[in-house]
Tab-separated table of C-alpha atoms and ligand atoms in Angstrom:
chain	number	residue	atom	x	y	z
A	1	MET	CA	6.334	88.842	-133.685
A	2	SER	CA	9.450	89.619	-131.625
A	3	THR	CA	12.093	87.175	-130.439
A	4	LEU	CA	13.275	86.969	-126.817
A	5	LEU	CA	16.347	89.059	-127.711
A	6	GLU	CA	14.338	91.720	-129.572
A	7	LEU	CA	11.844	92.030	-126.722
A	8	ALA	CA	14.649	92.272	-124.159
A	9	ALA	CA	16.312	95.022	-126.218
A	10	GLU	CA	13.023	96.958	-126.271
A	11	GLY	CA	12.781	96.578	-122.492
A	12	GLY	CA	9.244	95.209	-122.834
A	13	ALA	CA	7.261	92.404	-121.233
A	14	GLY	CA	7.998	93.020	-117.602
A	15	ALA	CA	11.699	93.560	-118.102
A	16	PRO	CA	13.237	95.477	-115.203
A	17	SER	CA	13.435	99.232	-115.394
A	18	GLY	CA	17.141	99.267	-114.677
A	19	GLU	CA	16.616	100.206	-111.034
A	20	ASP	CA	18.235	97.395	-109.111
A	21	SER	CA	19.164	99.091	-105.856
A	22	LYS	CA	17.236	96.454	-103.889
A	23	VAL	CA	19.268	93.559	-105.280
A	24	GLY	CA	20.604	91.487	-102.414
A	25	ALA	CA	17.880	92.734	-100.083
A	26	ILE	CA	15.224	90.351	-101.432
A	27	PRO	CA	15.126	87.335	-99.088
A	28	LEU	CA	15.610	84.042	-100.933
A	29	MET	CA	15.226	80.513	-99.673
A	30	GLY	CA	18.552	78.679	-99.536
A	31	PRO	CA	19.137	74.941	-100.158
A	32	GLN	CA	18.221	73.835	-96.614
A	33	GLN	CA	14.838	75.595	-96.682
A	34	LEU	CA	14.212	74.312	-100.216
A	35	TYR	CA	15.041	70.766	-99.108
A	36	GLU	CA	12.561	71.041	-96.210
A	37	LEU	CA	9.946	72.428	-98.597
A	38	TRP	CA	10.509	69.366	-100.821
A	39	GLU	CA	9.691	67.078	-97.869
A	40	ARG	CA	6.405	68.939	-97.319
A	41	GLN	CA	5.469	69.036	-101.021
A	42	ASN	CA	6.198	65.403	-101.940
A	43	TRP	CA	3.676	63.715	-104.273
A	44	GLN	CA	3.079	60.497	-106.243
A	45	SER	CA	2.911	60.443	-110.037
A	46	HIS	CA	1.254	57.007	-110.140
A	47	THR	CA	-1.877	57.910	-108.177
A	48	ILE	CA	-3.148	60.678	-110.498
A	49	ASP	CA	-6.482	59.591	-111.974
A	50	LEU	CA	-6.282	59.593	-115.790
A	51	ALA	CA	-9.667	57.943	-116.542
A	52	ARG	CA	-11.404	61.185	-117.583
A	53	ASP	CA	-8.307	62.164	-119.645
A	54	GLU	CA	-8.629	58.892	-121.608
A	55	ARG	CA	-12.233	59.758	-122.507
A	56	ASP	CA	-11.392	63.383	-123.341
A	57	TRP	CA	-8.497	62.289	-125.559
A	58	ALA	CA	-10.631	59.785	-127.472
A	59	ALA	CA	-13.354	62.388	-128.123
A	60	MET	CA	-10.928	65.193	-129.097
A	61	ASP	CA	-10.571	66.855	-132.520
A	62	PRO	CA	-7.576	65.116	-134.259
A	63	GLY	CA	-5.936	68.483	-135.053
A	64	LEU	CA	-5.948	69.506	-131.395
A	65	ARG	CA	-4.667	66.075	-130.373
A	66	GLU	CA	-1.728	66.486	-132.739
A	67	ARG	CA	-0.853	69.952	-131.378
A	68	LEU	CA	-1.083	68.742	-127.774
A	69	GLU	CA	1.142	65.766	-128.587
A	70	TRP	CA	3.795	68.127	-129.996
A	71	ASN	CA	3.727	70.188	-126.814
A	72	LEU	CA	3.828	67.120	-124.597
A	73	ALA	CA	6.763	65.545	-126.485
A	74	GLY	CA	9.120	68.358	-125.445
A	75	PHE	CA	8.172	67.840	-121.812
A	76	PHE	CA	8.499	64.045	-121.895
A	77	VAL	CA	11.890	64.001	-123.660
A	78	GLY	CA	13.050	67.095	-121.738
A	79	GLU	CA	12.280	65.600	-118.319
A	80	GLU	CA	14.222	62.454	-119.191
A	81	ARG	CA	17.206	64.566	-120.307
A	82	VAL	CA	17.271	66.814	-117.244
A	83	THR	CA	17.146	63.772	-114.912
A	84	THR	CA	20.399	62.126	-115.993
A	85	GLN	CA	22.201	65.323	-116.976
A	86	LEU	CA	21.846	66.755	-113.442
A	87	SER	CA	24.420	64.241	-112.111
A	88	GLY	CA	27.415	66.583	-112.506
A	89	LEU	CA	25.633	69.348	-110.601
A	90	VAL	CA	24.765	66.933	-107.767
A	91	MET	CA	28.487	66.068	-107.552
A	92	SER	CA	29.392	69.767	-107.358
A	93	TYR	CA	27.657	70.433	-104.004
A	94	GLU	CA	29.431	72.886	-101.702
A	95	SER	CA	27.492	72.157	-98.485
A	96	GLN	CA	25.446	69.326	-96.971
A	97	ALA	CA	22.262	71.342	-97.514
A	98	GLU	CA	23.070	71.833	-101.216
A	99	GLU	CA	23.832	68.119	-101.586
A	100	ALA	CA	20.474	67.200	-100.026
A	101	PHE	CA	18.534	69.684	-102.162
A	102	LEU	CA	20.178	68.674	-105.465
A	103	VAL	CA	19.442	64.991	-104.857
A	104	THR	CA	15.760	65.868	-104.343
A	105	GLN	CA	15.780	67.803	-107.600
A	106	GLN	CA	17.143	64.776	-109.454
A	107	VAL	CA	14.424	62.492	-108.082
A	108	ASP	CA	11.807	65.149	-108.936
A	109	GLU	CA	12.923	65.088	-112.582
A	110	ALA	CA	12.695	61.270	-112.638
A	111	ARG	CA	9.154	61.545	-111.226
A	112	HIS	CA	8.191	64.082	-113.909
A	113	ALA	CA	9.413	61.728	-116.656
A	114	GLN	CA	7.448	58.882	-115.001
A	115	HIS	CA	4.295	61.001	-115.075
A	116	PHE	CA	4.639	61.751	-118.799
A	117	ASN	CA	5.453	58.114	-119.586
A	118	ARG	CA	2.266	57.091	-117.815
A	119	PHE	CA	0.240	59.729	-119.730
A	120	TYR	CA	1.710	58.542	-123.071
A	121	GLU	CA	0.836	54.949	-122.240
A	122	GLN	CA	-2.614	55.326	-120.694
A	123	VAL	CA	-4.059	58.397	-122.417
A	124	ILE	CA	-2.301	58.685	-125.805
A	125	GLY	CA	-2.133	54.881	-126.034
A	126	VAL	CA	1.495	54.445	-127.160
A	127	GLU	CA	2.248	50.772	-126.490
A	128	GLY	CA	5.584	49.125	-125.689
A	129	SER	CA	8.268	50.089	-123.173
A	130	PHE	CA	9.159	53.423	-121.557
A	131	GLU	CA	12.131	53.569	-123.974
A	132	GLU	CA	9.896	52.996	-127.019
A	133	ARG	CA	7.474	55.731	-125.927
A	134	LEU	CA	10.385	58.105	-125.398
A	135	GLN	CA	11.627	57.291	-128.898
A	136	ALA	CA	8.149	57.906	-130.320
A	137	ALA	CA	8.023	61.320	-128.595
A	138	ARG	CA	11.391	62.233	-130.144
A	139	ALA	CA	9.746	62.322	-133.585
A	140	ASP	CA	8.005	65.534	-132.467
A	141	VAL	CA	10.969	67.542	-131.124
A	142	SER	CA	12.749	70.243	-133.172
A	143	PRO	CA	16.442	70.537	-134.199
A	144	ALA	CA	16.789	73.474	-131.741
A	145	PHE	CA	15.444	71.242	-128.965
A	146	VAL	CA	17.986	68.511	-129.857
A	147	GLU	CA	20.820	71.078	-129.927
A	148	MET	CA	19.874	72.283	-126.446
A	149	PHE	CA	19.000	68.995	-124.698
A	150	ASP	CA	21.308	66.466	-126.436
A	151	GLY	CA	24.100	68.936	-127.228
A	152	LEU	CA	24.734	71.794	-124.796
A	153	LEU	CA	23.078	70.281	-121.724
A	154	VAL	CA	25.029	67.017	-122.107
A	155	GLU	CA	28.371	68.743	-122.872
A	156	TRP	CA	28.086	71.237	-120.035
A	157	GLY	CA	26.965	68.511	-117.615
A	158	ALA	CA	29.969	66.376	-118.635
A	159	ARG	CA	32.323	69.284	-117.814
A	160	LEU	CA	30.985	69.225	-114.248
A	161	VAL	CA	31.315	65.440	-114.007
A	162	ARG	CA	34.978	65.769	-115.065
A	163	ASP	CA	35.613	68.509	-112.501
A	164	PRO	CA	32.831	69.170	-109.952
A	165	HIS	CA	34.950	71.985	-108.439
A	166	ASP	CA	34.975	74.006	-111.690
A	167	VAL	CA	32.898	77.010	-110.601
A	168	GLU	CA	32.716	78.476	-114.129
A	169	ALA	CA	31.309	75.186	-115.444
A	170	LYS	CA	28.788	75.183	-112.584
A	171	VAL	CA	27.675	78.760	-113.290
A	172	ASP	CA	27.284	77.954	-117.021
A	173	PHE	CA	25.274	74.838	-116.233
A	174	VAL	CA	22.886	76.524	-113.768
A	175	THR	CA	22.350	79.423	-116.218
A	176	LEU	CA	21.356	76.974	-118.968
A	177	TYR	CA	19.419	74.488	-116.819
A	178	HIS	CA	17.699	76.547	-114.096
A	179	MET	CA	17.358	79.955	-115.743
A	180	LEU	CA	16.598	78.997	-119.351
A	181	ILE	CA	15.363	75.400	-119.542
A	182	GLU	CA	13.293	75.458	-116.341
A	183	GLY	CA	12.672	79.139	-115.609
A	184	THR	CA	12.087	80.325	-119.170
A	185	LEU	CA	10.932	77.339	-121.278
A	186	ALA	CA	9.305	74.804	-118.923
A	187	LEU	CA	7.378	77.175	-116.663
A	188	THR	CA	6.079	79.111	-119.695
A	189	GLY	CA	4.840	75.975	-121.439
A	190	GLN	CA	3.301	74.638	-118.238
A	191	TRP	CA	1.472	77.892	-117.541
A	192	PHE	CA	-0.119	78.196	-121.007
A	193	LEU	CA	-1.000	74.504	-121.343
A	194	THR	CA	-2.609	74.416	-117.895
A	195	ASP	CA	-4.539	77.610	-118.644
A	196	PHE	CA	-5.788	76.116	-121.934
A	197	MET	CA	-6.995	72.846	-120.322
A	198	GLU	CA	-8.736	74.706	-117.528
A	199	ARG	CA	-10.533	77.123	-119.873
A	200	HIS	CA	-11.695	74.219	-122.058
A	201	GLU	CA	-12.404	71.996	-119.033
A	202	ILE	CA	-10.510	69.012	-120.442
A	203	LEU	CA	-7.795	66.576	-119.286
A	204	PRO	CA	-8.010	67.038	-115.481
A	205	GLY	CA	-5.226	64.489	-114.866
A	206	TRP	CA	-2.916	66.474	-117.163
A	207	VAL	CA	-3.766	69.639	-115.208
A	208	GLU	CA	-3.195	67.980	-111.826
A	209	GLY	CA	0.179	66.589	-112.949
A	210	PHE	CA	1.293	69.878	-114.476
A	211	ARG	CA	0.354	71.820	-111.340
A	212	LEU	CA	2.458	69.508	-109.176
A	213	ILE	CA	5.349	69.502	-111.654
A	214	SER	CA	5.199	73.288	-111.879
A	215	ARG	CA	5.406	73.564	-108.080
A	216	ASP	CA	8.545	71.369	-108.176
A	217	GLU	CA	10.011	73.486	-110.992
A	218	HIS	CA	9.476	76.684	-109.003
A	219	ARG	CA	11.507	75.109	-106.180
A	220	HIS	CA	14.269	74.141	-108.632
A	221	VAL	CA	14.363	77.624	-110.168
A	222	ALA	CA	14.489	79.116	-106.648
A	223	TYR	CA	17.681	77.109	-106.040
A	224	GLY	CA	19.188	78.354	-109.336
A	225	THR	CA	18.309	81.952	-108.488
A	226	TRP	CA	19.869	81.593	-105.029
A	227	TYR	CA	23.015	79.966	-106.452
A	228	LEU	CA	23.557	82.519	-109.218
A	229	ARG	CA	22.981	85.439	-106.862
A	230	GLU	CA	25.686	84.057	-104.558
A	231	LYS	CA	28.141	83.688	-107.449
A	232	ALA	CA	27.202	86.990	-109.150
A	233	ALA	CA	28.763	88.807	-106.177
A	234	ASP	CA	32.024	88.097	-108.050
A	235	PRO	CA	32.113	90.576	-111.005
A	236	ALA	CA	33.868	88.102	-113.327
A	237	LEU	CA	31.221	85.419	-112.707
A	238	ARG	CA	28.439	87.978	-113.093
A	239	ARG	CA	29.855	88.924	-116.535
A	240	ARG	CA	30.066	85.241	-117.368
A	241	ILE	CA	26.363	84.701	-116.555
A	242	GLY	CA	25.531	87.665	-118.831
A	243	ALA	CA	27.673	86.337	-121.670
A	244	ARG	CA	26.046	82.900	-121.438
A	245	LEU	CA	22.554	84.434	-121.475
A	246	LEU	CA	23.307	86.437	-124.619
A	247	GLU	CA	24.736	83.330	-126.279
A	248	LEU	CA	21.776	81.109	-125.335
A	249	LEU	CA	18.762	83.391	-125.844
A	250	PRO	CA	18.472	82.844	-129.648
A	251	LEU	CA	18.492	79.048	-129.202
A	252	THR	CA	16.005	79.299	-126.291
A	253	ASN	CA	13.728	81.320	-128.544
A	254	ASP	CA	13.939	78.662	-131.293
A	255	VAL	CA	12.996	75.876	-128.847
A	256	LEU	CA	9.632	77.613	-128.301
A	257	VAL	CA	8.714	77.033	-131.996
A	258	PRO	CA	7.956	73.553	-133.420
A	259	ARG	CA	9.758	71.960	-136.343
A	260	GLY	CA	8.781	73.229	-139.805
A	261	VAL	CA	6.291	75.980	-138.856
A	262	ASP	CA	6.295	79.689	-139.692
A	263	PRO	CA	7.278	81.443	-136.408
A	264	VAL	CA	5.338	84.557	-137.420
A	265	THR	CA	1.951	82.915	-137.833
A	266	TRP	CA	2.333	79.883	-135.556
A	267	ARG	CA	0.187	79.804	-132.431
A	268	MET	CA	0.710	77.631	-129.384
A	269	LEU	CA	-2.873	76.315	-129.153
A	270	ASP	CA	-4.813	79.602	-129.057
A	271	TYR	CA	-1.930	81.811	-127.842
A	272	THR	CA	0.256	83.872	-130.187
A	273	MET	CA	4.048	83.603	-130.156
A	274	GLN	CA	4.087	87.222	-128.974
A	275	GLN	CA	2.105	86.207	-125.861
A	276	THR	CA	4.271	83.201	-125.019
A	277	THR	CA	7.524	85.059	-125.745
A	278	GLU	CA	6.502	88.019	-123.569
A	279	PHE	CA	5.544	85.688	-120.722
A	280	ALA	CA	8.876	83.818	-120.977
A	281	LEU	CA	10.881	87.028	-121.061
A	282	GLY	CA	8.987	88.551	-118.125
A	283	ALA	CA	9.706	85.481	-115.978
A	284	LEU	CA	13.387	85.454	-116.907
A	285	SER	CA	13.832	89.219	-116.396
A	286	ARG	CA	12.304	89.141	-112.912
A	287	ARG	CA	14.643	86.371	-111.765
A	288	LEU	CA	17.689	88.013	-113.296
A	289	LYS	CA	16.830	91.212	-111.496
A	290	VAL	CA	16.949	89.315	-108.188
A	291	ILE	CA	20.364	87.947	-109.196
A	292	GLY	CA	21.499	91.505	-109.983
A	293	ILE	CA	21.450	91.382	-113.784
A	294	ASP	CA	19.412	93.843	-115.864
A	295	LEU	CA	18.567	91.866	-119.014
A	296	HIS	CA	17.478	94.947	-120.955
A	297	ALA	CA	20.777	96.750	-120.229
A	298	LEU	CA	22.737	93.561	-120.992
A	299	VAL	CA	21.127	93.119	-124.421
A	300	ALA	CA	21.279	96.839	-125.224
A	301	ALA	CA	25.020	96.912	-124.485
A	302	ALA	CA	25.781	93.828	-126.590
B	401	FE2	FE1	11.097	68.607	-114.272
B	402	FE2	FE1	13.142	70.819	-112.720
């Protein structure tokens, strides 16, 4: 089993070959186009039918239920965290289009948390308030998760709230939030969990919600890729993005593994850690290549 850093050093799992002559030529959607896409892709979390999910959950093997709950907890708590902690980035907008897009991203994250709250209440059957269900989900998240979502994300968001014009703070925040939390962790988890449900033909409401959330996340990551490519034109900021990635990859890797399990033998449902780590690294490497950063070369030179 290799970690994200080890795989990047090997240049495996879809990491770029080092040829990045086309960087800058790849057309990317900017904030205005992404805002307009948001208008076309709007959806409602409260109309997803969860009746079949309730029956599937009740009939499910208790061991599988427990593993699914662990996976879901990270999404529920994570979506709540990324909603409030986006406020500093919203304040840092540099154009009217960026302001409009970032506000849509914040409401998307609130909608995602609403969807998971509804699933916890109606399908898992956790009674009480939204706050009590969130607290219950926290019992399943790991120390690495807490360090990332209650530590770094909050501290780096607060730096932007204090000074929304601090471009270094903004670059750090987008690297953590859009590249690693959304582009590496969330989209990987969503892909494997959706694939599992579809193969086993269970929890159709979960699948429908995850598909819609994943579409939103792709739009958010597209903004982060656009923003970092703009800023990476400055060599000092490009080095800063690289330094932050190297610093954050070990923690990102740890967030993929639950509390108290052996990372060598642990499987996410029926996928090995090698499979999920390779998928996560491939997704990250492709986006970094668009930004103009060769992850393999970055790790090899460190
Ligand atoms: Fe989200
Ligand atoms: Fe997001």
